[in-house]
Amino acid sequence: MATAVSYQRKRALVIGINNYRRHPLQCCVNDANDLKAALERIGFHVLHGTDLNLGQFYDMIDEFVSEIQLRDLTLVYFAGHGKQSDNENYLLPSDYDYDFRGSERDYIMNRAINVQYIMKKIEDKRCCITILIFDCCRKPVKDRNPDMQGLSAMHAPSHALIAFSCAPGKTALDETQNGRNGIFTG
């Protein structure tokens, strides 16, 4: 028999990035804006950012985590480009440069946001429920390194739910017929 879950507050971090130096997207900012409005209508306090560079992205994560209290329900939503390296998932900020020098593994570790880093920071706050939604490709990205791929499978802690916009090896579609939103949020 399922037990009822009791949470104190509803907190969300919602980020959408269109403005990449290379491979820009069209609908991620609209998706984030629309989800923010929908979450606020159902009582979430939403921290929201669009087209964030690496420093801004980290600052927003830190601000979000600093506001979390014990027993909060938390939701993290990201629409943009994602990659994985060595079974670790990374979210790409707007200033991610595909024309780097040296090892892509080293570059991504220093110039992208590790999803496991976000999960650990939230988990340390002992939230009641955590929902992570990634509207990113899970298909290998055609870059210099064939080992670099879209997001990989992730293990969710018992109090967490992780949702992806597409199956492993697939591409998240950036627009619908209305041209405003991606398939996942549209």
XYZ file of C-alpha atoms in Angstrom:
186
model
C 0.000 0.000 0.000
C 1.338 3.420 -0.920
C 1.956 5.914 1.845
C 1.079 9.581 1.675
C 3.965 11.969 1.204
C 4.026 15.191 3.172
C 6.115 18.120 1.979
C 6.527 21.656 3.291
C 7.018 23.832 0.227
C 7.288 23.447 -3.545
C 10.498 24.835 -5.089
C 11.569 24.696 -8.741
C 14.644 25.570 -10.775
C 13.698 26.071 -14.434
C 16.349 26.765 -17.090
C 16.078 27.027 -20.871
C 18.936 27.753 -23.247
C 18.543 28.605 -26.936
C 21.513 30.868 -27.531
C 24.425 28.481 -28.053
C 27.449 29.709 -29.982
C 27.161 26.640 -32.170
C 24.015 24.548 -32.629
C 21.502 27.166 -31.362
C 18.033 25.957 -30.422
C 14.642 27.575 -31.000
C 12.131 26.535 -28.358
C 13.964 25.864 -25.083
C 13.479 29.366 -23.668
C 9.757 29.285 -24.521
C 9.487 25.848 -22.920
C 11.146 27.124 -19.731
C 9.020 30.285 -19.640
C 5.795 28.325 -20.125
C 6.710 25.707 -17.521
C 7.601 28.464 -15.037
C 4.146 30.001 -15.468
C 2.423 26.616 -15.110
C 4.372 25.738 -11.950
C 3.621 29.111 -10.369
C -0.087 28.541 -11.025
C 0.056 25.391 -8.892
C 1.961 26.985 -6.029
C 5.640 26.483 -6.834
C 8.207 29.139 -5.985
C 10.256 29.168 -9.216
C 13.832 30.304 -9.775
C 14.084 30.800 -13.531
C 16.929 31.485 -15.945
C 17.439 31.607 -19.691
C 20.526 31.549 -21.907
C 22.837 31.221 -18.896
C 26.606 31.068 -19.245
C 28.601 28.702 -17.009
C 29.058 31.159 -14.130
C 25.410 32.225 -14.170
C 24.310 28.573 -14.272
C 26.382 27.692 -11.184
C 25.159 30.837 -9.386
C 21.545 29.880 -10.078
C 22.092 26.324 -8.795
C 23.699 27.681 -5.620
C 20.850 30.163 -5.074
C 18.251 27.432 -5.617
C 19.930 24.994 -3.240
C 20.394 27.689 -0.567
C 16.605 28.213 -0.499
C 15.744 24.513 -0.068
C 14.588 23.419 3.366
C 14.099 20.018 4.920
C 11.022 18.232 3.493
C 10.601 20.507 0.462
C 9.349 19.140 -2.825
C 11.912 20.190 -5.445
C 11.781 20.181 -9.224
C 14.651 20.874 -11.625
C 13.898 21.384 -15.320
C 16.481 21.952 -18.039
C 15.854 22.451 -21.756
C 18.966 22.755 -23.899
C 21.957 20.695 -24.969
C 23.255 17.846 -22.825
C 26.131 15.384 -23.138
C 27.587 12.492 -21.235
C 31.159 11.497 -20.638
C 32.287 8.460 -18.652
C 28.658 7.765 -17.642
C 28.313 11.231 -16.109
C 25.678 13.571 -17.536
C 26.390 17.228 -18.248
C 24.140 20.179 -19.085
C 25.701 22.657 -21.483
C 25.670 26.389 -20.694
C 25.267 28.963 -23.459
C 29.016 29.635 -23.618
C 29.998 25.988 -24.147
C 32.517 26.057 -26.989
C 32.630 23.087 -29.324
C 35.902 24.376 -30.801
C 38.050 23.686 -27.726
C 41.653 22.532 -27.693
C 42.773 19.393 -25.907
C 40.721 16.617 -24.349
C 36.944 16.911 -24.627
C 36.570 14.977 -21.378
C 38.669 17.582 -19.543
C 36.843 20.418 -21.284
C 33.353 19.164 -20.480
C 34.268 18.519 -16.834
C 35.342 22.159 -16.488
C 32.904 23.931 -18.848
C 29.564 22.148 -18.314
C 27.274 21.387 -15.369
C 27.501 17.868 -13.965
C 23.971 16.574 -13.286
C 25.242 14.393 -10.454
C 26.621 17.573 -8.817
C 23.116 19.094 -8.843
C 21.551 15.890 -7.499
C 24.102 15.647 -4.667
C 23.577 19.262 -3.583
C 19.801 18.756 -3.477
C 20.097 15.363 -1.780
C 22.247 16.908 0.973
C 19.274 19.158 1.833
C 17.117 16.073 2.568
C 14.192 16.982 0.361
C 10.982 15.044 0.571
C 10.693 14.517 -3.189
C 12.967 15.557 -6.050
C 11.828 15.636 -9.671
C 14.451 16.114 -12.381
C 13.309 16.762 -15.959
C 15.816 16.888 -18.808
C 14.587 18.061 -22.195
C 17.857 17.150 -23.938
C 19.018 14.800 -26.662
C 20.128 11.316 -25.674
C 21.677 10.547 -29.038
C 25.416 10.660 -29.755
C 26.442 14.181 -30.677
C 28.461 14.504 -33.873
C 31.552 16.103 -32.388
C 35.222 15.333 -32.691
C 35.040 12.581 -30.093
C 32.739 9.650 -30.961
C 32.728 8.603 -27.277
C 30.816 11.765 -26.314
C 27.071 11.159 -26.395
C 23.769 12.688 -25.342
C 22.524 12.031 -21.804
C 22.853 8.497 -20.435
C 20.640 6.520 -18.071
C 20.723 7.645 -14.447
C 19.977 5.988 -11.131
C 17.379 7.895 -9.115
C 17.481 7.838 -5.317
C 14.345 6.427 -3.663
C 12.799 9.878 -3.191
C 13.523 11.084 -6.737
C 12.017 10.863 -10.196
C 14.082 11.497 -13.318
C 12.297 12.170 -16.611
C 13.902 12.496 -20.027
C 12.269 13.997 -23.111
C 13.346 11.062 -25.262
C 14.630 7.499 -25.077
C 18.350 6.659 -25.036
C 19.880 7.036 -28.481
C 17.134 9.423 -29.615
C 16.917 13.124 -30.373
C 14.715 15.554 -28.437
C 12.694 17.517 -30.985
C 13.142 21.262 -30.609
C 9.844 22.391 -32.098
C 6.242 21.463 -32.722
C 3.954 22.490 -35.522
C 3.106 25.681 -33.639
C 6.801 26.625 -33.763
C 6.753 27.897 -30.173
C 7.530 24.855 -28.033
C 9.397 21.598 -28.170
C 7.480 18.328 -28.362
C 8.100 17.455 -24.693
C 6.676 20.637 -23.173
C 4.499 21.805 -26.059
